[in-house]
Amino acid sequence: MLAQSIKTAAAATASSTNLFLRMSSGSAYKTLSISVPKEFVYHVKLNRPDKYNAINKPMWFEIKRCFEELSDDENCRSIVLSGEGKVFTAGIDISALMEMASLISGENDVARKAKNLLNVIRSFQDCLSALELCKKPVLAAVHSLCIGAGVDLISAADIRYCSKDAVFQVKEVDVGLAADVGTLQRLPKIIHSESLARELCYTARKMLADEALSCGLVSRVFGSKDEMIDDVIKVAETIAKKSPVAVQGTKRSMVFSRDHSVQEGLEHIAMWNQIMLQSEDLVKAASSAMSEDKDIVFSKL
Ligand SMILES: CC/C=C\C=C\CC(=O)SCCNC(=O)CCNC(=O)[C@H](O)C(C)(C)COP(=O)(O)OP(=O)(O)OC[C@H]1O[C@@H](n2cnc3c(N)ncnc32)[C@H](O)[C@@H]1OP(=O)(O)O
């Protein structure tokens, strides 16, 4: 009886950490579609194709929930992010911008209006930072348009790819905004050019795939969306076959080191690895490297 209860509890715990199982049992996403094309590889698609995947309020919060859930889903080791339909995304849904305006219409006082806006801006920032905080690497695969909030979104990913029809546009100044959900902070560090980043952000000019490649915004340009998705899933699969302890530690250290000095980064990884080098993954990976057997089975993490 006790053994049966333990088994049932264990099964419940296992399924509660498996996003895909919970999705198929009903707790679905309305603005994202999620699949598992390969073992341990998740594919998250922005899924409002009729609206060019414009990011409306539900999509903002589903992005946050999804990447937070995948962060702790032991069946997920890498994530591909793409857009369903004709374009990757046309940026924030204009209705979400209007909703922000309506939030302050009932207030007369500047301090109260500011407080309301601050809360919204911070919560939208958190939605996209969820990609960066996610323990698993996120590989963004961009086709066609990637506008405004789309650039904020992919800037929080680990790796970016695009197809040759891709167009990137930091469009915020055109709608009267200083971008406030990540582009201004992350883009200069990705492309290592304050000059180009400022040009793109001040002018809102369109950047095509070739330039995105040459400035380092993307790692590779593919001939078509289909070719890109196939190949990016292969990269995600390669990552998913590595030790999850090693990959998650690498992401954590690279995100930390981007924002700290070399010495602070070295200290951070030393603290991390004084624990993680004790993992069974090190022994498994090292002994496989010395043998013919390259098919290592790492435990879930
Ligand atoms: C706290 C603040 C946080 C974040 C702020 C982010 C700022 C930004 O994201 S700025 C960028 C905002 N986006 C835009 O300005 C783009 C607006 N869209 C367009 O200019 C055009 O749609 C287009 C992308 C140039 C494409 O044009 P076209 O090929 O002619 O298609 P459409 O018929 O215009 O669009 C198809 C379909 O999609 C709907 N749609 C497109 N973009 C948006 C959007 N941003 N919000 C809401 N809906 C959008 C469009 O209405 C059409 O839908 P229908 O139902 O067919 O009308």
mmCIF file of C-alpha atoms and ligand atoms in Angstrom:
data_model
loop_
_atom_site.group_PDB
_atom_site.id
_atom_site.type_symbol
_atom_site.label_atom_id
_atom_site.label_comp_id
_atom_site.label_asym_id
_atom_site.label_seq_id
_atom_site.Cartn_x
_atom_site.Cartn_y
_atom_site.Cartn_z
ATOM 1 C CA MET A 1 0.000 0.000 0.000
ATOM 2 C CA LEU A 2 2.777 2.385 1.065
ATOM 3 C CA ALA A 3 4.852 1.344 -1.947
ATOM 4 C CA GLN A 4 1.869 2.058 -4.215
ATOM 5 C CA SER A 5 1.382 5.525 -2.650
ATOM 6 C CA ILE A 6 5.066 6.310 -3.091
ATOM 7 C CA LYS A 7 4.885 5.192 -6.744
ATOM 8 C CA THR A 8 1.820 7.358 -7.375
ATOM 9 C CA ALA A 9 3.411 10.366 -5.655
ATOM 10 C CA ALA A 10 6.613 9.862 -7.644
ATOM 11 C CA ALA A 11 4.644 9.660 -10.900
ATOM 12 C CA ALA A 12 2.753 12.825 -9.995
ATOM 13 C CA THR A 13 5.988 14.648 -9.212
ATOM 14 C CA ALA A 14 7.584 13.467 -12.442
ATOM 15 C CA SER A 15 4.651 14.606 -14.530
ATOM 16 C CA SER A 16 4.368 17.920 -12.696
ATOM 17 C CA THR A 17 7.919 18.761 -13.837
ATOM 18 C CA ASN A 18 7.136 17.795 -17.421
ATOM 19 C CA LEU A 19 5.645 20.728 -19.294
ATOM 20 C CA PHE A 20 4.755 18.634 -22.332
ATOM 21 C CA LEU A 21 2.796 16.099 -20.293
ATOM 22 C CA ARG A 22 0.918 18.844 -18.493
ATOM 23 C CA MET A 23 0.154 20.554 -21.797
ATOM 24 C CA SER A 24 -1.272 17.389 -23.252
ATOM 25 C CA SER A 25 -3.332 16.939 -20.111
ATOM 26 C CA GLY A 26 -5.011 20.306 -20.598
ATOM 27 C CA SER A 27 -3.033 23.218 -19.107
ATOM 28 C CA ALA A 28 -2.303 24.553 -22.587
ATOM 29 C CA TYR A 29 -0.835 27.798 -23.833
ATOM 30 C CA LYS A 30 -3.066 30.019 -25.963
ATOM 31 C CA THR A 31 -0.406 32.115 -27.692
ATOM 32 C CA LEU A 32 2.483 29.641 -27.849
ATOM 33 C CA SER A 33 2.711 26.205 -29.360
ATOM 34 C CA ILE A 34 5.131 23.761 -27.833
ATOM 35 C CA SER A 35 6.481 20.491 -29.175
ATOM 36 C CA VAL A 36 9.310 18.069 -28.443
ATOM 37 C CA PRO A 37 10.983 17.314 -31.804
ATOM 38 C CA LYS A 38 13.858 15.315 -30.252
ATOM 39 C CA GLU A 39 14.545 13.826 -26.853
ATOM 40 C CA PHE A 40 15.214 16.686 -24.384
ATOM 41 C CA VAL A 41 14.726 19.345 -27.109
ATOM 42 C CA TYR A 42 11.716 21.644 -26.821
ATOM 43 C CA HIS A 43 10.433 23.835 -29.638
ATOM 44 C CA VAL A 44 8.487 26.908 -28.558
ATOM 45 C CA LYS A 45 6.661 28.812 -31.310
ATOM 46 C CA LEU A 46 5.073 32.252 -31.019
ATOM 47 C CA ASN A 47 1.631 31.323 -32.214
ATOM 48 C CA ARG A 48 -0.581 34.228 -33.287
ATOM 49 C CA PRO A 49 0.159 33.948 -37.004
ATOM 50 C CA ASP A 50 -2.949 35.921 -38.046
ATOM 51 C CA LYS A 51 -1.599 38.887 -36.070
ATOM 52 C CA TYR A 52 1.994 38.435 -37.210
ATOM 53 C CA ASN A 53 2.772 37.035 -33.752
ATOM 54 C CA ALA A 54 2.301 40.474 -32.220
ATOM 55 C CA ILE A 55 2.987 40.068 -28.515
ATOM 56 C CA ASN A 56 -0.275 40.752 -26.720
ATOM 57 C CA LYS A 57 -0.684 40.687 -22.941
ATOM 58 C CA PRO A 58 -1.391 36.927 -22.697
ATOM 59 C CA MET A 59 1.669 36.192 -24.855
ATOM 60 C CA TRP A 60 3.937 38.338 -22.652
ATOM 61 C CA PHE A 61 2.943 36.326 -19.592
ATOM 62 C CA GLU A 62 2.880 32.965 -21.342
ATOM 63 C CA ILE A 63 6.476 33.566 -22.489
ATOM 64 C CA LYS A 64 7.431 34.105 -18.843
ATOM 65 C CA ARG A 65 5.523 31.064 -17.597
ATOM 66 C CA CYS A 66 6.830 28.835 -20.369
ATOM 67 C CA PHE A 67 10.515 29.636 -19.880
ATOM 68 C CA GLU A 68 10.199 29.447 -16.101
ATOM 69 C CA GLU A 69 8.582 26.031 -16.405
ATOM 70 C CA LEU A 70 11.135 24.757 -18.912
ATOM 71 C CA SER A 71 13.933 26.038 -16.692
ATOM 72 C CA ASP A 72 13.007 23.418 -14.129
ATOM 73 C CA ASP A 73 11.678 20.755 -16.471
ATOM 74 C CA GLU A 74 14.137 17.867 -16.219
ATOM 75 C CA ASN A 75 12.977 16.592 -19.619
ATOM 76 C CA CYS A 76 14.120 19.776 -21.298
ATOM 77 C CA ARG A 77 17.798 20.455 -22.013
ATOM 78 C CA SER A 78 17.636 22.988 -24.846
ATOM 79 C CA ILE A 79 14.934 25.155 -26.391
ATOM 80 C CA VAL A 80 14.356 26.381 -29.938
ATOM 81 C CA LEU A 81 12.263 29.563 -30.215
ATOM 82 C CA SER A 82 10.649 30.451 -33.550
ATOM 83 C CA GLY A 83 7.559 32.110 -34.981
ATOM 84 C CA GLU A 84 4.567 30.366 -36.575
ATOM 85 C CA GLY A 85 3.368 31.674 -39.937
ATOM 86 C CA LYS A 86 4.558 34.460 -42.170
ATOM 87 C CA VAL A 87 6.737 36.473 -39.769
ATOM 88 C CA PHE A 88 8.694 35.908 -36.549
ATOM 89 C CA THR A 89 6.986 38.795 -34.745
ATOM 90 C CA ALA A 90 5.694 42.306 -35.449
ATOM 91 C CA GLY A 91 6.591 43.375 -31.890
ATOM 92 C CA ILE A 92 4.327 44.440 -29.088
ATOM 93 C CA ASP A 93 0.637 44.170 -29.889
ATOM 94 C CA ILE A 94 -0.622 47.697 -30.269
ATOM 95 C CA SER A 95 -3.560 46.756 -27.996
ATOM 96 C CA ALA A 96 -1.070 46.069 -25.164
ATOM 97 C CA LEU A 97 0.375 49.558 -25.653
ATOM 98 C CA MET A 98 -3.138 51.016 -25.547
ATOM 99 C CA GLU A 99 -3.850 49.056 -22.379
ATOM 100 C CA MET A 100 -0.825 50.670 -20.767
ATOM 101 C CA ALA A 101 -2.196 54.079 -21.642
ATOM 102 C CA SER A 102 -5.562 53.161 -20.103
ATOM 103 C CA LEU A 103 -3.812 52.190 -16.855
ATOM 104 C CA ILE A 104 -3.016 55.796 -16.135
ATOM 105 C CA SER A 105 -6.159 57.386 -17.464
ATOM 106 C CA GLY A 106 -7.982 56.947 -14.137
ATOM 107 C CA GLU A 107 -5.237 58.669 -12.134
ATOM 108 C CA ASN A 108 -4.692 62.396 -11.849
ATOM 109 C CA ASP A 109 -1.451 62.408 -9.915
ATOM 110 C CA VAL A 110 1.881 61.930 -11.628
ATOM 111 C CA ALA A 111 3.311 59.779 -8.806
ATOM 112 C CA ARG A 112 0.354 57.347 -8.962
ATOM 113 C CA LYS A 113 0.491 57.190 -12.754
ATOM 114 C CA ALA A 114 4.239 56.591 -12.611
ATOM 115 C CA LYS A 115 3.820 53.807 -10.052
ATOM 116 C CA ASN A 116 1.301 52.017 -12.290
ATOM 117 C CA LEU A 117 3.568 52.299 -15.315
ATOM 118 C CA LEU A 118 6.626 51.200 -13.357
ATOM 119 C CA ASN A 119 4.859 48.001 -12.341
ATOM 120 C CA VAL A 120 3.874 47.221 -15.934
ATOM 121 C CA ILE A 121 7.313 47.970 -17.376
ATOM 122 C CA ARG A 122 9.019 45.831 -14.722
ATOM 123 C CA SER A 123 6.620 42.952 -15.273
ATOM 124 C CA PHE A 124 7.165 43.076 -19.062
ATOM 125 C CA GLN A 125 10.934 43.160 -18.469
ATOM 126 C CA ASP A 126 10.610 40.040 -16.304
ATOM 127 C CA CYS A 127 8.690 38.265 -19.080
ATOM 128 C CA LEU A 128 11.623 38.518 -21.502
ATOM 129 C CA SER A 129 14.360 38.121 -18.887
ATOM 130 C CA ALA A 130 12.819 34.687 -18.276
ATOM 131 C CA LEU A 131 14.755 33.501 -21.378
ATOM 132 C CA GLU A 132 18.044 34.638 -19.871
ATOM 133 C CA LEU A 133 17.185 33.269 -16.433
ATOM 134 C CA CYS A 134 16.075 29.946 -17.907
ATOM 135 C CA LYS A 135 18.700 27.348 -16.974
ATOM 136 C CA LYS A 136 18.499 25.759 -20.431
ATOM 137 C CA PRO A 137 20.044 27.358 -23.552
ATOM 138 C CA VAL A 138 17.530 29.158 -25.781
ATOM 139 C CA LEU A 139 18.198 29.178 -29.547
ATOM 140 C CA ALA A 140 16.171 31.824 -31.395
ATOM 141 C CA ALA A 141 15.400 31.055 -35.057
ATOM 142 C CA VAL A 142 14.171 34.200 -36.806
ATOM 143 C CA HIS A 143 12.506 34.441 -40.198
ATOM 144 C CA SER A 144 11.015 37.455 -41.972
ATOM 145 C CA LEU A 145 10.173 40.346 -39.603
ATOM 146 C CA CYS A 146 11.576 40.734 -36.109
ATOM 147 C CA ILE A 147 10.364 44.117 -34.930
ATOM 148 C CA GLY A 148 10.513 46.086 -31.679
ATOM 149 C CA ALA A 149 9.799 43.745 -28.766
ATOM 150 C CA GLY A 150 10.970 40.914 -31.055
ATOM 151 C CA VAL A 151 14.517 42.285 -30.871
ATOM 152 C CA ASP A 152 14.183 42.611 -27.073
ATOM 153 C CA LEU A 153 13.033 38.985 -27.009
ATOM 154 C CA ILE A 154 15.838 37.491 -29.116
ATOM 155 C CA SER A 155 18.445 39.589 -27.305
ATOM 156 C CA ALA A 156 17.610 37.597 -24.173
ATOM 157 C CA ALA A 157 18.245 34.294 -26.003
ATOM 158 C CA ASP A 158 21.589 32.468 -25.865
ATOM 159 C CA ILE A 159 22.088 31.967 -29.602
ATOM 160 C CA ARG A 160 20.396 33.563 -32.601
ATOM 161 C CA TYR A 161 19.999 32.332 -36.174
ATOM 162 C CA CYS A 162 18.000 33.717 -39.077
ATOM 163 C CA SER A 163 16.863 32.898 -42.588
ATOM 164 C CA LYS A 164 17.993 35.100 -45.460
ATOM 165 C CA ASP A 165 14.642 36.941 -45.585
ATOM 166 C CA ALA A 166 15.019 38.197 -42.005
ATOM 167 C CA VAL A 167 14.640 41.887 -41.189
ATOM 168 C CA PHE A 168 15.462 43.234 -37.723
ATOM 169 C CA GLN A 169 14.149 46.589 -36.579
ATOM 170 C CA VAL A 170 14.522 48.313 -33.207
ATOM 171 C CA LYS A 171 11.350 50.204 -33.904
ATOM 172 C CA GLU A 172 10.601 51.719 -30.505
ATOM 173 C CA VAL A 173 11.561 55.331 -31.339
ATOM 174 C CA ASP A 174 9.067 55.210 -34.204
ATOM 175 C CA VAL A 175 6.250 54.577 -31.729
ATOM 176 C CA GLY A 176 7.532 57.241 -29.318
ATOM 177 C CA LEU A 177 9.304 54.983 -26.834
ATOM 178 C CA ALA A 178 12.790 54.478 -25.521
ATOM 179 C CA ALA A 179 12.996 50.674 -25.688
ATOM 180 C CA ASP A 180 12.620 49.415 -22.150
ATOM 181 C CA VAL A 181 12.551 45.629 -22.094
ATOM 182 C CA GLY A 182 16.128 44.655 -22.895
ATOM 183 C CA THR A 183 17.370 45.750 -26.324
ATOM 184 C CA LEU A 184 19.245 48.831 -25.102
ATOM 185 C CA GLN A 185 20.965 46.805 -22.397
ATOM 186 C CA ARG A 186 21.721 43.581 -24.268
ATOM 187 C CA LEU A 187 22.150 44.461 -27.953
ATOM 188 C CA PRO A 188 25.402 46.492 -27.574
ATOM 189 C CA LYS A 189 26.929 43.601 -25.657
ATOM 190 C CA ILE A 190 25.861 41.106 -28.314
ATOM 191 C CA ILE A 191 27.200 43.016 -31.311
ATOM 192 C CA HIS A 192 30.131 44.622 -29.472
ATOM 193 C CA SER A 193 29.553 47.958 -31.159
ATOM 194 C CA GLU A 194 28.017 50.832 -29.208
ATOM 195 C CA SER A 195 28.154 52.828 -32.415
ATOM 196 C CA LEU A 196 26.089 50.411 -34.514
ATOM 197 C CA ALA A 197 23.710 49.649 -31.630
ATOM 198 C CA ARG A 198 23.011 53.349 -31.144
ATOM 199 C CA GLU A 199 22.541 53.888 -34.870
ATOM 200 C CA LEU A 200 19.985 51.064 -35.009
ATOM 201 C CA CYS A 201 18.186 52.266 -31.883
ATOM 202 C CA TYR A 202 18.109 55.992 -32.739
ATOM 203 C CA THR A 203 17.073 55.574 -36.373
ATOM 204 C CA ALA A 204 14.859 52.441 -36.254
ATOM 205 C CA ARG A 205 16.317 51.479 -39.607
ATOM 206 C CA LYS A 206 15.857 47.954 -40.885
ATOM 207 C CA MET A 207 18.820 45.593 -40.667
ATOM 208 C CA LEU A 208 18.909 42.682 -43.124
ATOM 209 C CA ALA A 209 20.231 39.171 -42.557
ATOM 210 C CA ASP A 210 23.712 39.736 -44.044
ATOM 211 C CA GLU A 211 24.380 42.672 -41.753
ATOM 212 C CA ALA A 212 22.936 40.788 -38.765
ATOM 213 C CA LEU A 213 25.485 38.067 -39.496
ATOM 214 C CA SER A 214 28.408 40.399 -40.030
ATOM 215 C CA CYS A 215 27.744 42.314 -36.797
ATOM 216 C CA GLY A 216 27.321 39.129 -34.755
ATOM 217 C CA LEU A 217 23.619 39.462 -33.949
ATOM 218 C CA VAL A 218 23.106 36.017 -35.496
ATOM 219 C CA SER A 219 25.541 33.111 -35.768
ATOM 220 C CA ARG A 220 24.373 31.812 -39.145
ATOM 221 C CA VAL A 221 22.021 32.695 -42.014
ATOM 222 C CA PHE A 222 19.996 29.926 -43.663
ATOM 223 C CA GLY A 223 18.498 29.764 -47.152
ATOM 224 C CA SER A 224 14.973 29.177 -45.889
ATOM 225 C CA LYS A 225 12.937 28.951 -42.707
ATOM 226 C CA ASP A 226 12.497 25.172 -43.033
ATOM 227 C CA GLU A 227 16.210 24.598 -43.510
ATOM 228 C CA MET A 228 16.893 26.828 -40.500
ATOM 229 C CA ILE A 229 14.450 25.035 -38.195
ATOM 230 C CA ASP A 230 15.852 21.604 -39.158
ATOM 231 C CA ASP A 231 19.425 22.713 -38.538
ATOM 232 C CA VAL A 232 18.713 24.633 -35.344
ATOM 233 C CA ILE A 233 16.939 21.587 -33.921
ATOM 234 C CA LYS A 234 20.130 19.627 -34.721
ATOM 235 C CA VAL A 235 22.238 22.161 -32.797
ATOM 236 C CA ALA A 236 19.748 21.957 -29.912
ATOM 237 C CA GLU A 237 20.021 18.155 -30.055
ATOM 238 C CA THR A 238 23.815 18.331 -29.866
ATOM 239 C CA ILE A 239 23.503 20.507 -26.744
ATOM 240 C CA ALA A 240 20.894 18.157 -25.274
ATOM 241 C CA LYS A 241 23.293 15.220 -25.534
ATOM 242 C CA LYS A 242 25.913 16.932 -23.362
ATOM 243 C CA SER A 243 26.021 16.768 -19.581
ATOM 244 C CA PRO A 244 23.178 18.952 -18.274
ATOM 245 C CA VAL A 245 25.379 19.868 -15.314
ATOM 246 C CA ALA A 246 28.058 21.166 -17.694
ATOM 247 C CA VAL A 247 25.672 23.003 -20.042
ATOM 248 C CA GLN A 248 23.645 24.666 -17.278
ATOM 249 C CA GLY A 249 26.827 25.711 -15.452
ATOM 250 C CA THR A 250 28.242 27.113 -18.691
ATOM 251 C CA LYS A 251 25.133 29.217 -19.323
ATOM 252 C CA ARG A 252 25.104 30.495 -15.755
ATOM 253 C CA SER A 253 28.775 31.445 -15.919
ATOM 254 C CA MET A 254 28.556 33.127 -19.340
ATOM 255 C CA VAL A 255 25.545 35.239 -18.345
ATOM 256 C CA PHE A 256 27.267 36.202 -15.084
ATOM 257 C CA SER A 257 30.614 36.952 -16.770
ATOM 258 C CA ARG A 258 28.989 39.205 -19.386
ATOM 259 C CA ASP A 259 28.003 41.590 -16.599
ATOM 260 C CA HIS A 260 31.092 41.309 -14.356
ATOM 261 C CA SER A 261 34.859 41.669 -14.479
ATOM 262 C CA VAL A 262 37.043 38.751 -15.573
ATOM 263 C CA GLN A 263 38.204 38.293 -11.989
ATOM 264 C CA GLU A 264 34.611 38.228 -10.673
ATOM 265 C CA GLY A 265 33.677 35.738 -13.383
ATOM 266 C CA LEU A 266 36.590 33.493 -12.453
ATOM 267 C CA GLU A 267 35.584 33.622 -8.799
ATOM 268 C CA HIS A 268 31.961 32.821 -9.693
ATOM 269 C CA ILE A 269 32.831 29.722 -11.735
ATOM 270 C CA ALA A 270 35.323 28.560 -9.099
ATOM 271 C CA MET A 271 32.556 28.674 -6.467
ATOM 272 C CA TRP A 272 30.168 26.926 -8.859
ATOM 273 C CA ASN A 273 32.555 24.182 -9.870
ATOM 274 C CA GLN A 274 33.770 23.430 -6.366
ATOM 275 C CA ILE A 275 30.323 21.848 -6.078
ATOM 276 C CA MET A 276 29.544 20.753 -9.638
ATOM 277 C CA LEU A 277 32.855 18.986 -10.308
ATOM 278 C CA GLN A 278 31.665 16.464 -7.738
ATOM 279 C CA SER A 279 28.778 15.484 -10.030
ATOM 280 C CA GLU A 280 28.588 12.004 -11.553
ATOM 281 C CA ASP A 281 28.424 13.721 -14.967
ATOM 282 C CA LEU A 282 32.137 14.557 -14.806
ATOM 283 C CA VAL A 283 33.137 10.932 -14.311
ATOM 284 C CA LYS A 284 30.727 9.720 -17.009
ATOM 285 C CA ALA A 285 31.812 12.300 -19.586
ATOM 286 C CA ALA A 286 35.508 11.952 -18.848
ATOM 287 C CA SER A 287 35.490 8.151 -19.060
ATOM 288 C CA SER A 288 33.533 8.265 -22.305
ATOM 289 C CA ALA A 289 36.053 10.741 -23.765
ATOM 290 C CA MET A 290 38.768 8.146 -23.085
ATOM 291 C CA SER A 291 36.808 5.232 -24.574
ATOM 292 C CA GLU A 292 35.064 4.259 -27.805
ATOM 293 C CA ASP A 293 31.645 4.526 -26.169
ATOM 294 C CA LYS A 294 30.313 7.989 -27.036
ATOM 295 C CA ASP A 295 26.684 7.290 -26.102
ATOM 296 C CA ILE A 296 26.561 8.618 -22.573
ATOM 297 C CA VAL A 297 23.275 8.595 -20.714
ATOM 298 C CA PHE A 298 23.214 11.511 -18.300
ATOM 299 C CA SER A 299 20.625 11.533 -15.549
ATOM 300 C CA LYS A 300 17.869 14.111 -15.790
ATOM 301 C CA LEU A 301 18.437 17.526 -14.242
HETATM 302 C C1 LIG B 1 6.578 48.254 -21.954
HETATM 303 C C2 LIG B 1 6.693 48.261 -23.448
HETATM 304 C C3 LIG B 1 7.297 47.037 -23.905
HETATM 305 C C4 LIG B 1 7.643 46.768 -25.160
HETATM 306 C C5 LIG B 1 7.558 47.672 -26.247
HETATM 307 C C6 LIG B 1 7.831 47.288 -27.507
HETATM 308 C C7 LIG B 1 7.762 48.259 -28.607
HETATM 309 C C8 LIG B 1 7.569 47.643 -29.970
HETATM 310 O O1 LIG B 1 7.415 46.470 -30.141
HETATM 311 S S1 LIG B 1 7.603 48.791 -31.208
HETATM 312 C C9 LIG B 1 7.028 47.886 -32.588
HETATM 313 C C10 LIG B 1 5.509 47.768 -32.634
HETATM 314 N N1 LIG B 1 5.114 47.152 -33.878
HETATM 315 C C11 LIG B 1 4.867 47.856 -34.977
HETATM 316 O O2 LIG B 1 4.908 49.072 -34.991
HETATM 317 C C12 LIG B 1 4.492 47.053 -36.209
HETATM 318 C C13 LIG B 1 3.043 47.298 -36.579
HETATM 319 N N2 LIG B 1 2.713 46.544 -37.788
HETATM 320 C C14 LIG B 1 2.979 46.983 -39.015
HETATM 321 O O3 LIG B 1 3.525 48.040 -39.236
HETATM 322 C C15 LIG B 1 2.566 46.091 -40.165
HETATM 323 O O4 LIG B 1 1.614 45.174 -39.677
HETATM 324 C C16 LIG B 1 3.734 45.300 -40.764
HETATM 325 C C17 LIG B 1 4.532 44.566 -39.698
HETATM 326 C C18 LIG B 1 4.663 46.291 -41.533
HETATM 327 C C19 LIG B 1 3.221 44.261 -41.772
HETATM 328 O O5 LIG B 1 2.403 44.870 -42.727
HETATM 329 P P1 LIG B 1 1.495 43.971 -43.699
HETATM 330 O O6 LIG B 1 2.313 42.914 -44.329
HETATM 331 O O7 LIG B 1 0.751 44.903 -44.594
HETATM 332 O O8 LIG B 1 0.494 43.201 -42.730
HETATM 333 P P2 LIG B 1 -0.741 43.772 -41.887
HETATM 334 O O9 LIG B 1 -1.994 43.552 -42.663
HETATM 335 O O10 LIG B 1 -0.472 45.159 -41.433
HETATM 336 O O11 LIG B 1 -0.699 42.822 -40.599
HETATM 337 C C20 LIG B 1 -1.198 41.507 -40.619
HETATM 338 C C21 LIG B 1 -2.072 41.317 -39.410
HETATM 339 O O12 LIG B 1 -1.245 41.446 -38.248
HETATM 340 C C22 LIG B 1 -1.732 42.477 -37.402
HETATM 341 N N3 LIG B 1 -0.593 43.146 -36.751
HETATM 342 C C23 LIG B 1 0.614 43.382 -37.296
HETATM 343 N N4 LIG B 1 1.389 43.999 -36.396
HETATM 344 C C24 LIG B 1 0.677 44.166 -35.281
HETATM 345 C C25 LIG B 1 0.944 44.727 -33.994
HETATM 346 N N5 LIG B 1 2.144 45.205 -33.671
HETATM 347 N N6 LIG B 1 -0.053 44.725 -33.075
HETATM 348 C C26 LIG B 1 -1.261 44.196 -33.363
HETATM 349 N N7 LIG B 1 -1.570 43.625 -34.552
HETATM 350 C C27 LIG B 1 -0.608 43.622 -35.497
HETATM 351 C C28 LIG B 1 -2.472 43.399 -38.340
HETATM 352 O O13 LIG B 1 -3.400 44.171 -37.653
HETATM 353 C C29 LIG B 1 -3.115 42.393 -39.277
HETATM 354 O O14 LIG B 1 -4.218 41.802 -38.621
HETATM 355 P P3 LIG B 1 -5.707 41.934 -39.237
HETATM 356 O O15 LIG B 1 -6.592 41.182 -38.294
HETATM 357 O O16 LIG B 1 -5.614 41.304 -40.597
HETATM 358 O O17 LIG B 1 -5.991 43.384 -39.291
#
